[in-house]
PDB file of C-alpha atoms in Angstrom:
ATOM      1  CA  UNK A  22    -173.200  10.310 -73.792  1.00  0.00           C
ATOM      2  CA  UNK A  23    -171.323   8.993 -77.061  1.00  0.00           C
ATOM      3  CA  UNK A  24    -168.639   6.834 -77.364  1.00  0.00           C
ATOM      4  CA  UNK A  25    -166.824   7.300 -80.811  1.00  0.00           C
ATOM      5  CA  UNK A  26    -163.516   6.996 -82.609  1.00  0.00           C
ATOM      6  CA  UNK A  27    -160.964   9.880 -82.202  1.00  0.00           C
ATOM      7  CA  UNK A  28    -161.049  12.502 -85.312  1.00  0.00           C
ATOM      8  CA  UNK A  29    -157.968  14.808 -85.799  1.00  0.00           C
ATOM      9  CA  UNK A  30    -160.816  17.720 -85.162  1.00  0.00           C
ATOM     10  CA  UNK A  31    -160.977  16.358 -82.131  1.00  0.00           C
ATOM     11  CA  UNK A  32    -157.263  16.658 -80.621  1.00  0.00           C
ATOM     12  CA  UNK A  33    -157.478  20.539 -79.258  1.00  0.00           C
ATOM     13  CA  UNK A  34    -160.302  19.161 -77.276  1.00  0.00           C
ATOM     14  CA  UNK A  35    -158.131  16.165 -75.598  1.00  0.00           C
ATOM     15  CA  UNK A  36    -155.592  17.605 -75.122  1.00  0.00           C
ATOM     16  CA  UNK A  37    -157.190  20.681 -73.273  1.00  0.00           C
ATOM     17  CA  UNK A  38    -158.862  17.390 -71.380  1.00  0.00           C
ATOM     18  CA  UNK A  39    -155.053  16.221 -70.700  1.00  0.00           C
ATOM     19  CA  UNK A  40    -153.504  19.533 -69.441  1.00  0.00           C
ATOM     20  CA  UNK A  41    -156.385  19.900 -66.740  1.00  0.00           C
ATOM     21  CA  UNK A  42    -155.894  16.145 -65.245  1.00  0.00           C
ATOM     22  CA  UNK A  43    -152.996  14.991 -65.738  1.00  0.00           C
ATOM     23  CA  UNK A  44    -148.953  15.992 -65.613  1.00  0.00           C
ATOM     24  CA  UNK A  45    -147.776  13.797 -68.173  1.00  0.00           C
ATOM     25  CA  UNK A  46    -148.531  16.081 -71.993  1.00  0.00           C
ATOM     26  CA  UNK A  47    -147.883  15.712 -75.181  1.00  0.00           C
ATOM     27  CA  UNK A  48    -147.642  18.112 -78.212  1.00  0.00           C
ATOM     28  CA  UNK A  49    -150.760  18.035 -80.947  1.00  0.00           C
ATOM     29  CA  UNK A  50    -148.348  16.405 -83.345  1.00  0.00           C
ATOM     30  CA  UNK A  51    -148.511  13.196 -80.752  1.00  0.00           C
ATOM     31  CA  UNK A  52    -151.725  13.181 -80.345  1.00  0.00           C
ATOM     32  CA  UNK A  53    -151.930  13.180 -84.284  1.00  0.00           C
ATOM     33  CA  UNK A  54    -149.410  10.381 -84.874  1.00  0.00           C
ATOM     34  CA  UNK A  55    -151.765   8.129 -82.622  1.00  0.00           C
ATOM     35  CA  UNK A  56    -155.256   8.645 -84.537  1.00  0.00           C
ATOM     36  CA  UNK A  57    -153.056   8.549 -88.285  1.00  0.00           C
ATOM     37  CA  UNK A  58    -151.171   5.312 -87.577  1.00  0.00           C
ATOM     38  CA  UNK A  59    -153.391   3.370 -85.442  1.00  0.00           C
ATOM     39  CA  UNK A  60    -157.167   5.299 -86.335  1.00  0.00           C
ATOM     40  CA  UNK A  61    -158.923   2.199 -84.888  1.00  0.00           C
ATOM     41  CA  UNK A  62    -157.786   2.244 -81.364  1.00  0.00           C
ATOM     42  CA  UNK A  63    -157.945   6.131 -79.381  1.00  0.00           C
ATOM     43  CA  UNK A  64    -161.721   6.589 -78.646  1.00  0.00           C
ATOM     44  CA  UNK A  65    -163.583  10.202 -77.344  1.00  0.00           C
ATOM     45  CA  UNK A  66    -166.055  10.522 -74.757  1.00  0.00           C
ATOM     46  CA  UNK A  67    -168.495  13.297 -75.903  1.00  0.00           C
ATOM     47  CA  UNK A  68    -171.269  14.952 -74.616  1.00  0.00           C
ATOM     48  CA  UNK A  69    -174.049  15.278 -76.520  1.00  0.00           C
ATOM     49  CA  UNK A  70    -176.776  16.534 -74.431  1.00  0.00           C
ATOM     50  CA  UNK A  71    -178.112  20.296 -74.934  1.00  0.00           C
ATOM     51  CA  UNK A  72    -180.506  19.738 -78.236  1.00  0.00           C
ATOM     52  CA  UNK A  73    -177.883  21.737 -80.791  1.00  0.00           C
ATOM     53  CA  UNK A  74    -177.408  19.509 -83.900  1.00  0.00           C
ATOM     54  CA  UNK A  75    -175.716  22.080 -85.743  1.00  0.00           C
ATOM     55  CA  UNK A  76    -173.015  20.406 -87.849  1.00  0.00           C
ATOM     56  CA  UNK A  77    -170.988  23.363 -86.518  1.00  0.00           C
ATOM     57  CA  UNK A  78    -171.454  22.813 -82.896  1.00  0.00           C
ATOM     58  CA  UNK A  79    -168.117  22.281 -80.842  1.00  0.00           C
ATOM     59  CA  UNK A  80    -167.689  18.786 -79.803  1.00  0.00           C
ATOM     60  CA  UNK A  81    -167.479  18.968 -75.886  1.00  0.00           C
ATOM     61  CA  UNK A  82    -164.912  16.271 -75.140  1.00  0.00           C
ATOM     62  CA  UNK A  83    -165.286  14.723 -71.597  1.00  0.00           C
ATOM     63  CA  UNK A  84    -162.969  11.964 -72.148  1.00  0.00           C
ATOM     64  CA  UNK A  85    -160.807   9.866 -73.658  1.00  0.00           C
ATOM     65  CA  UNK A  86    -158.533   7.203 -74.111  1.00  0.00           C
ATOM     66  CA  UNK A  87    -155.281   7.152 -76.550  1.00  0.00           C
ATOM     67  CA  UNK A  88    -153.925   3.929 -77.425  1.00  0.00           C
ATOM     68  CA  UNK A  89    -151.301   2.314 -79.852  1.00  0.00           C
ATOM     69  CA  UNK A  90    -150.128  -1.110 -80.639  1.00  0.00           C
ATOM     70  CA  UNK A  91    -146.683  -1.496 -79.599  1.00  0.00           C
ATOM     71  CA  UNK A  92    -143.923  -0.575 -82.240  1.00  0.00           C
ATOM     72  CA  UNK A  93    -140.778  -2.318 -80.754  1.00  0.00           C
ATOM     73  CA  UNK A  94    -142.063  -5.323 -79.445  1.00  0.00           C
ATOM     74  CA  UNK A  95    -139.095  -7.663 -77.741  1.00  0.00           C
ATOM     75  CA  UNK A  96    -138.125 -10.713 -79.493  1.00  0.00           C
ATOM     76  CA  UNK A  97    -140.531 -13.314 -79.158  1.00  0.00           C
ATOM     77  CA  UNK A  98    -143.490 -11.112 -77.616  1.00  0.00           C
ATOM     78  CA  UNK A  99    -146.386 -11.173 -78.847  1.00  0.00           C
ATOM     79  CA  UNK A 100    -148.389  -8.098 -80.623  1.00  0.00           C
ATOM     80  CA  UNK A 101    -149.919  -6.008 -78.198  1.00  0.00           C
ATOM     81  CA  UNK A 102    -151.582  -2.973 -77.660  1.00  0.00           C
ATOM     82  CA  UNK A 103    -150.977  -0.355 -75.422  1.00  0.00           C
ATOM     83  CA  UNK A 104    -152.981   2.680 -73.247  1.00  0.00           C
ATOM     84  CA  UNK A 105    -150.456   5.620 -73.972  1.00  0.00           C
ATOM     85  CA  UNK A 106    -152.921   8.198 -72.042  1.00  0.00           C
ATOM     86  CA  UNK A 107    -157.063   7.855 -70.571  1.00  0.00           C
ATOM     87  CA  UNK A 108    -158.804  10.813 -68.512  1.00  0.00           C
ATOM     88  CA  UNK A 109    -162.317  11.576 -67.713  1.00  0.00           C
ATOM     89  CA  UNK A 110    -163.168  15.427 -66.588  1.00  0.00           C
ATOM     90  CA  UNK A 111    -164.331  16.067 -63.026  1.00  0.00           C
ATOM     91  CA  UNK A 112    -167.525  17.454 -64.340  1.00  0.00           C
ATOM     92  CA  UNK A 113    -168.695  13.584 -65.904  1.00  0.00           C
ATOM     93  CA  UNK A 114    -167.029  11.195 -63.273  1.00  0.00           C
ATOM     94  CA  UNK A 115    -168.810   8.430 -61.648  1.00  0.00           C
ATOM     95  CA  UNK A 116    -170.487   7.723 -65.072  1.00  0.00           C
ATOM     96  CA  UNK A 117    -168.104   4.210 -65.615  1.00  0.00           C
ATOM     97  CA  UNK A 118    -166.825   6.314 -69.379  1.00  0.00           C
ATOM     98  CA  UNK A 119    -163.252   5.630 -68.487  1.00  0.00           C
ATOM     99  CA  UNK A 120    -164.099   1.397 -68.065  1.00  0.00           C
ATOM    100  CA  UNK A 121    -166.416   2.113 -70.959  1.00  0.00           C
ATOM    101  CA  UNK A 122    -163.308   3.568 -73.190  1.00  0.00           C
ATOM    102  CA  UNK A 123    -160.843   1.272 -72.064  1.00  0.00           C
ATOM    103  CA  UNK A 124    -163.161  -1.724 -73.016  1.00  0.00           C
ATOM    104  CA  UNK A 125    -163.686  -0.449 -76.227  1.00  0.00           C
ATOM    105  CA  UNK A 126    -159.941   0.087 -77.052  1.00  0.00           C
ATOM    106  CA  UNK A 127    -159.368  -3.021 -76.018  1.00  0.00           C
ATOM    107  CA  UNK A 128    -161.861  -4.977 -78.349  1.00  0.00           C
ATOM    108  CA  UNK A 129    -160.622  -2.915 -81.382  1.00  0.00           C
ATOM    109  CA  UNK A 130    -156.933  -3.929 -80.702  1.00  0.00           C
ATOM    110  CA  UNK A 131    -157.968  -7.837 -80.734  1.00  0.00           C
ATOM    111  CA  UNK A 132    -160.217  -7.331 -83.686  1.00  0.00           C
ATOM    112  CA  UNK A 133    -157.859  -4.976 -85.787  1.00  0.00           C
ATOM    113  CA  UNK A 134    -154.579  -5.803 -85.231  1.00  0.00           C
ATOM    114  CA  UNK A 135    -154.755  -9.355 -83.621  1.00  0.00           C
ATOM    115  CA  UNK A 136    -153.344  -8.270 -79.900  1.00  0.00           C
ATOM    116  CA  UNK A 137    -152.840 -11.091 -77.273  1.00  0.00           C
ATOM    117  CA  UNK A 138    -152.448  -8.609 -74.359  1.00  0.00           C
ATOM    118  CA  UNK A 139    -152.589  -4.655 -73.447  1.00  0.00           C
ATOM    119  CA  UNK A 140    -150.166  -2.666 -71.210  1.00  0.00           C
ATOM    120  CA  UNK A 141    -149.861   0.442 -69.672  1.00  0.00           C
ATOM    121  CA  UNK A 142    -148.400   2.677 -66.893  1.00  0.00           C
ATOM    122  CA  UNK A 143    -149.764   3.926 -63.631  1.00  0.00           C
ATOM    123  CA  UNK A 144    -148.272   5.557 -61.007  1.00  0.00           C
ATOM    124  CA  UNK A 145    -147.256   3.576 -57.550  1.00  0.00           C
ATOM    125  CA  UNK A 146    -149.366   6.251 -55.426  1.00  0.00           C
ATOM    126  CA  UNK A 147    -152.217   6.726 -57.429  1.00  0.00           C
ATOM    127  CA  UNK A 148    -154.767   4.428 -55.120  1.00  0.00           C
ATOM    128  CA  UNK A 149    -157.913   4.601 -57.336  1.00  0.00           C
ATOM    129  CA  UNK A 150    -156.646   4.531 -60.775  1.00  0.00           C
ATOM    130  CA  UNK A 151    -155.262   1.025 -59.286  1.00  0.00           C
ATOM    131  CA  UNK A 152    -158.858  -0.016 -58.328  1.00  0.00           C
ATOM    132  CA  UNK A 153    -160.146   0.433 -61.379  1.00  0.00           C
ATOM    133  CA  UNK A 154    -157.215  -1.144 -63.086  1.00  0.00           C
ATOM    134  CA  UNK A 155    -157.011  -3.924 -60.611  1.00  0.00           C
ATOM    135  CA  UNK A 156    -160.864  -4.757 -59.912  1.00  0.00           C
ATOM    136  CA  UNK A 157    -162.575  -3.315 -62.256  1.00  0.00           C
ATOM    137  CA  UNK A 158    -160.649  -4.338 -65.470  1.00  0.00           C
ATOM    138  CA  UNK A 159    -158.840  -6.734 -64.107  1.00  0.00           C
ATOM    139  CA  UNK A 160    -155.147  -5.961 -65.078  1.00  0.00           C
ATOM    140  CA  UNK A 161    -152.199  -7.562 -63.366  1.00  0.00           C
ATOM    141  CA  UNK A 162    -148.950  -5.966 -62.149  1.00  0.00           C
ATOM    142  CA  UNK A 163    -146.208  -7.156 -64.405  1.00  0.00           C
ATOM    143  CA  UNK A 164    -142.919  -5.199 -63.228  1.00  0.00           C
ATOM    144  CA  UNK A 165    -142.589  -1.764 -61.133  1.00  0.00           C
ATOM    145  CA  UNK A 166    -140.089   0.573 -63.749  1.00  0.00           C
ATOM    146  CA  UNK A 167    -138.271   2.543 -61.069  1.00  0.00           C
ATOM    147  CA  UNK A 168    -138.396   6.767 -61.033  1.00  0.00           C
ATOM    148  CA  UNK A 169    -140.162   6.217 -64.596  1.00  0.00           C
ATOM    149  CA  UNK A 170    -141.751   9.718 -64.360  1.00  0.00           C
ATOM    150  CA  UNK A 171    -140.287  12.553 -64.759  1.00  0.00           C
ATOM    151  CA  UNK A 172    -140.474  13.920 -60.547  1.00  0.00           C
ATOM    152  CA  UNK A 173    -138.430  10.795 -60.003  1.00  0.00           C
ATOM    153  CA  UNK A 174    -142.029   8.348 -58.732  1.00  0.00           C
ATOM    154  CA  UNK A 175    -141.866   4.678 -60.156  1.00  0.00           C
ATOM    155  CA  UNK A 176    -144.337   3.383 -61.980  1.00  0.00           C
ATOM    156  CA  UNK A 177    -146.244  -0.078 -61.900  1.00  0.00           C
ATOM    157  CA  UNK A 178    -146.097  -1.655 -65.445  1.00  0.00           C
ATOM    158  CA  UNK A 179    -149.437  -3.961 -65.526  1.00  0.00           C
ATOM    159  CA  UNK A 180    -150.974  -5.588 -68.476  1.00  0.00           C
ATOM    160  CA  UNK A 181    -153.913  -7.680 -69.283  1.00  0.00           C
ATOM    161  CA  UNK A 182    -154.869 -10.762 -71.228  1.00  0.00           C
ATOM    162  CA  UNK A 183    -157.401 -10.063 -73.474  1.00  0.00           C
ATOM    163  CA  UNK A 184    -157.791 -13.924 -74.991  1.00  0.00           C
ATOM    164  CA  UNK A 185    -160.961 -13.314 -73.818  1.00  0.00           C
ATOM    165  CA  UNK A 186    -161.879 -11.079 -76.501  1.00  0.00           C
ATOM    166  CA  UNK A 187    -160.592 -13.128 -79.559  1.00  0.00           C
ATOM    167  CA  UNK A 188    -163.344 -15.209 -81.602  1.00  0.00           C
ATOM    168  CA  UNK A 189    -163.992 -18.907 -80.475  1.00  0.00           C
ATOM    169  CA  UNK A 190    -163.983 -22.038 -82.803  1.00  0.00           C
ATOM    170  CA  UNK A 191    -166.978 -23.889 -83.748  1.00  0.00           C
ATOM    171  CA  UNK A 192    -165.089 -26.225 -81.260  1.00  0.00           C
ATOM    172  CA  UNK A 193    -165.043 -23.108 -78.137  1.00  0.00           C
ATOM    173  CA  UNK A 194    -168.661 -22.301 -79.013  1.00  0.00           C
ATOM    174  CA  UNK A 195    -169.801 -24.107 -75.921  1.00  0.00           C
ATOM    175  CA  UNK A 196    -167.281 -22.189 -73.990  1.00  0.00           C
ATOM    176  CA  UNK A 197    -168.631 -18.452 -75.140  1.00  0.00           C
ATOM    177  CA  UNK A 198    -170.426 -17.297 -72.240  1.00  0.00           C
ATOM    178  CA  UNK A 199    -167.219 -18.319 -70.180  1.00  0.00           C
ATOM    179  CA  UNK A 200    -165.486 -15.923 -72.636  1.00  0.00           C
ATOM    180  CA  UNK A 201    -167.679 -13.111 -72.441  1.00  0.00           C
ATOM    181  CA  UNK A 202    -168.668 -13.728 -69.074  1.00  0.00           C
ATOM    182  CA  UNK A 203    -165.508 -11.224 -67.432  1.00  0.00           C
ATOM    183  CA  UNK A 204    -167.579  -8.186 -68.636  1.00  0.00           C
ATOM    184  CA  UNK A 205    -170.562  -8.707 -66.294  1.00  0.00           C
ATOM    185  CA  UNK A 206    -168.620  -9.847 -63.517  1.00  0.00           C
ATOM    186  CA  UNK A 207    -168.187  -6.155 -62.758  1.00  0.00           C
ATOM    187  CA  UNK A 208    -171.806  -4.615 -62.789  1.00  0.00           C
ATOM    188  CA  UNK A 209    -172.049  -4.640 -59.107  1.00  0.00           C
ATOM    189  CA  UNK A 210    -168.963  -2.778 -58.955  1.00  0.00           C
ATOM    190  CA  UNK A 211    -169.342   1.220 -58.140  1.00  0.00           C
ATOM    191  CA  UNK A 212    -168.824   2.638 -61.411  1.00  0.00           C
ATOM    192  CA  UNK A 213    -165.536   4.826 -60.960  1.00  0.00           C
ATOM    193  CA  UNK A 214    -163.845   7.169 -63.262  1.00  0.00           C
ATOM    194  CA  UNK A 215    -160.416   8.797 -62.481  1.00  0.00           C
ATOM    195  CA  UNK A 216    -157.513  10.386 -63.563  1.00  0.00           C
ATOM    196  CA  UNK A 217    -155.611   7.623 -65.152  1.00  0.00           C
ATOM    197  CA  UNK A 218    -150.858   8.684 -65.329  1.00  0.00           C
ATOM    198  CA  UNK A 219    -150.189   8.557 -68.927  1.00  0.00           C
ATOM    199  CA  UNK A 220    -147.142   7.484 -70.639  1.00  0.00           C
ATOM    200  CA  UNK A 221    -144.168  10.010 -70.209  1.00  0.00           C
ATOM    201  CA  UNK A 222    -143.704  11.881 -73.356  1.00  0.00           C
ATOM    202  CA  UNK A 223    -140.934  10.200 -75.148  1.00  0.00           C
ATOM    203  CA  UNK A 224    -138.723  13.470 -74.850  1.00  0.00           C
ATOM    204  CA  UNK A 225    -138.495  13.121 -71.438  1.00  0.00           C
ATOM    205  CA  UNK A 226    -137.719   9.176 -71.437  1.00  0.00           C
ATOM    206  CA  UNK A 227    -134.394   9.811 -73.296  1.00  0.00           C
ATOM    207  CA  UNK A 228    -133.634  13.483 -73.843  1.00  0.00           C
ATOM    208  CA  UNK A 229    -129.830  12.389 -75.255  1.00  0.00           C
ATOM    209  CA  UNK A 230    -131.111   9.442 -77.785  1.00  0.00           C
ATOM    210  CA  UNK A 231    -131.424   9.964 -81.012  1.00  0.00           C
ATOM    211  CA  UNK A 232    -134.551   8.909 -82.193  1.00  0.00           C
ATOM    212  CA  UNK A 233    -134.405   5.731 -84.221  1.00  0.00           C
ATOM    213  CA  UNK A 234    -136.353   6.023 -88.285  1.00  0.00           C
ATOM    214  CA  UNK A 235    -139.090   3.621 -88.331  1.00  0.00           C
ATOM    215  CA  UNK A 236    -141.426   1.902 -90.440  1.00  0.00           C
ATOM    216  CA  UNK A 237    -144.820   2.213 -89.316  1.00  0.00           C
ATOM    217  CA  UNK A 238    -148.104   0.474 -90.359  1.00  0.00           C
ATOM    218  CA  UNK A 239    -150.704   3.035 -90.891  1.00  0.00           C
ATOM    219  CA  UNK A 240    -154.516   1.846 -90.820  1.00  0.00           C
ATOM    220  CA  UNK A 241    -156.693  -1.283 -90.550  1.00  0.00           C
ATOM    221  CA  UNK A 242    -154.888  -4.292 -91.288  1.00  0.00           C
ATOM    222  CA  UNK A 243    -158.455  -5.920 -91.493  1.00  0.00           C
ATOM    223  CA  UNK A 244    -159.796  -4.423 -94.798  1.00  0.00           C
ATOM    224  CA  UNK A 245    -162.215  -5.482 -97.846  1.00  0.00           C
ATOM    225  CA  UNK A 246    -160.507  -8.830 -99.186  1.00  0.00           C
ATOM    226  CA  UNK A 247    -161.101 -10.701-102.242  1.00  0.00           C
ATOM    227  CA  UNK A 248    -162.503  -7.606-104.448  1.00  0.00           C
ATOM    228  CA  UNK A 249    -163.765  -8.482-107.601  1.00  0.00           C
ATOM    229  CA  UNK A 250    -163.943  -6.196-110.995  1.00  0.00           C
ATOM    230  CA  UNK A 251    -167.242  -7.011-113.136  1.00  0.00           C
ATOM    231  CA  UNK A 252    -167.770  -5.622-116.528  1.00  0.00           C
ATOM    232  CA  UNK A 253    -171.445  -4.201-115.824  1.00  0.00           C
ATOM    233  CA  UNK A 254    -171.752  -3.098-119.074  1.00  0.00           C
ATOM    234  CA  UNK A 255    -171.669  -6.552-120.401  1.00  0.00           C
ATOM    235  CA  UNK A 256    -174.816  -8.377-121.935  1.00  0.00           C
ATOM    236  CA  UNK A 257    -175.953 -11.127-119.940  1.00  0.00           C
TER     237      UNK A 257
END
């Protein structure tokens, strides 16, 4: 099983993964607007067994996870990432690929774009995507956002601290395998992969607001720094 970034090849593949677990879809163009803007954070599941390395063999999708940083943070927040949609298929449950996902979302957010904390939504009923939220990754309820989706059910609004992640001083070196430590505090947990309630799609949130124009960052803030032009034809 491989774990790797989301390509725009790759979108009729989630979201044929979305429409057959979960009620809340998008369009393509959504799916698009993620992996253009914010490239570093949506990651696939694929399968890879079967032996065909044909550059032209379909990807077979089995999961994924579709993140963002947050756009319209509140005044004074801080920058923060957030799960817009994460499913694993029936057929490759039980595997841990939706904890693996998540964790690897999460590290690119703290690494790329500097986030102090991810959110996301989750419906009040569903039992086990709350497990592995709650004991698994170890998110916290923050608020419950009443009749969020769209047949009227609330939704609990958690997030998680992900300090953890972010690279110590030469003064927190002693306190690294502290850091790290959250991570293996989980392997005697029963792996668990289930269908995790997306984000409603915007339309639905406010069907009679006109959608505000927006500046958006596109790419890796983190790049090459420093470059340097050399004459290599000169004569040393």
């Amino acid at each position: 099983m491989d774990i790797r970034l989301l390509r725009p090849s790759d979108i009729p593949h989630v979201q044929t993964a979305n429409i057959t677990n979960l009620p809340e879809n998008y369009f393509c163009k959504y799916y698009l607007y993620h992996a253009l803007s914010w490239p570093q954070l949506s990651y696939v599941a694929v399968d890879v067994s079967g032996g065909d390395d044909s550059p032209y063999k379909v990807p077979r999708i089995v999961g994924y996870v579709l993140a963002k940083m947050e756009e319209d943070p509140a005044p004074g927040d801080q920058p923060h990432g957030h799960i817009t949609s994460l499913s694993v298929m029936r057929t490759h449950r039980k595997l841990g690929l939706a904890e693996r996902l998540m964790r690897q979302s999460q590290k690119a957010m703290v690494e790329c774009f500097g986030a102090k904390y991810v959110s996301l939504h989750v419906r009040v009923s569903n039992q086990a995507a709350l497990h592995l939220y709650q004991n698994t990754l170890k998110f916290e309820n923050d608020k419950i956002e009443a009749k969020y989706y769209a047949d009227g059910e609330d939704a609990y609004s958690m997030r998680k601290d992900l300090s953890f992640l972010e690279v110590p001083s030469d003064d927190e070196d002693d306190e690294l395998p502290a850091l790290i430590g959250e991570a293996e505090e989980t392997n005697g947990d029963a792996k668990e992969d289930v269908d995790i309630d997306g984000d409603v799609p915007e339309g639905e949130q406010a069907r009679n607001k006109k959608p505000a124009m927006r500046t958006v960052k596109v790419g890796r803030p983190l790049g090459v720094f420093n470059l340097e032009e050399r004459n290599e034809t000169a004569v040393s």
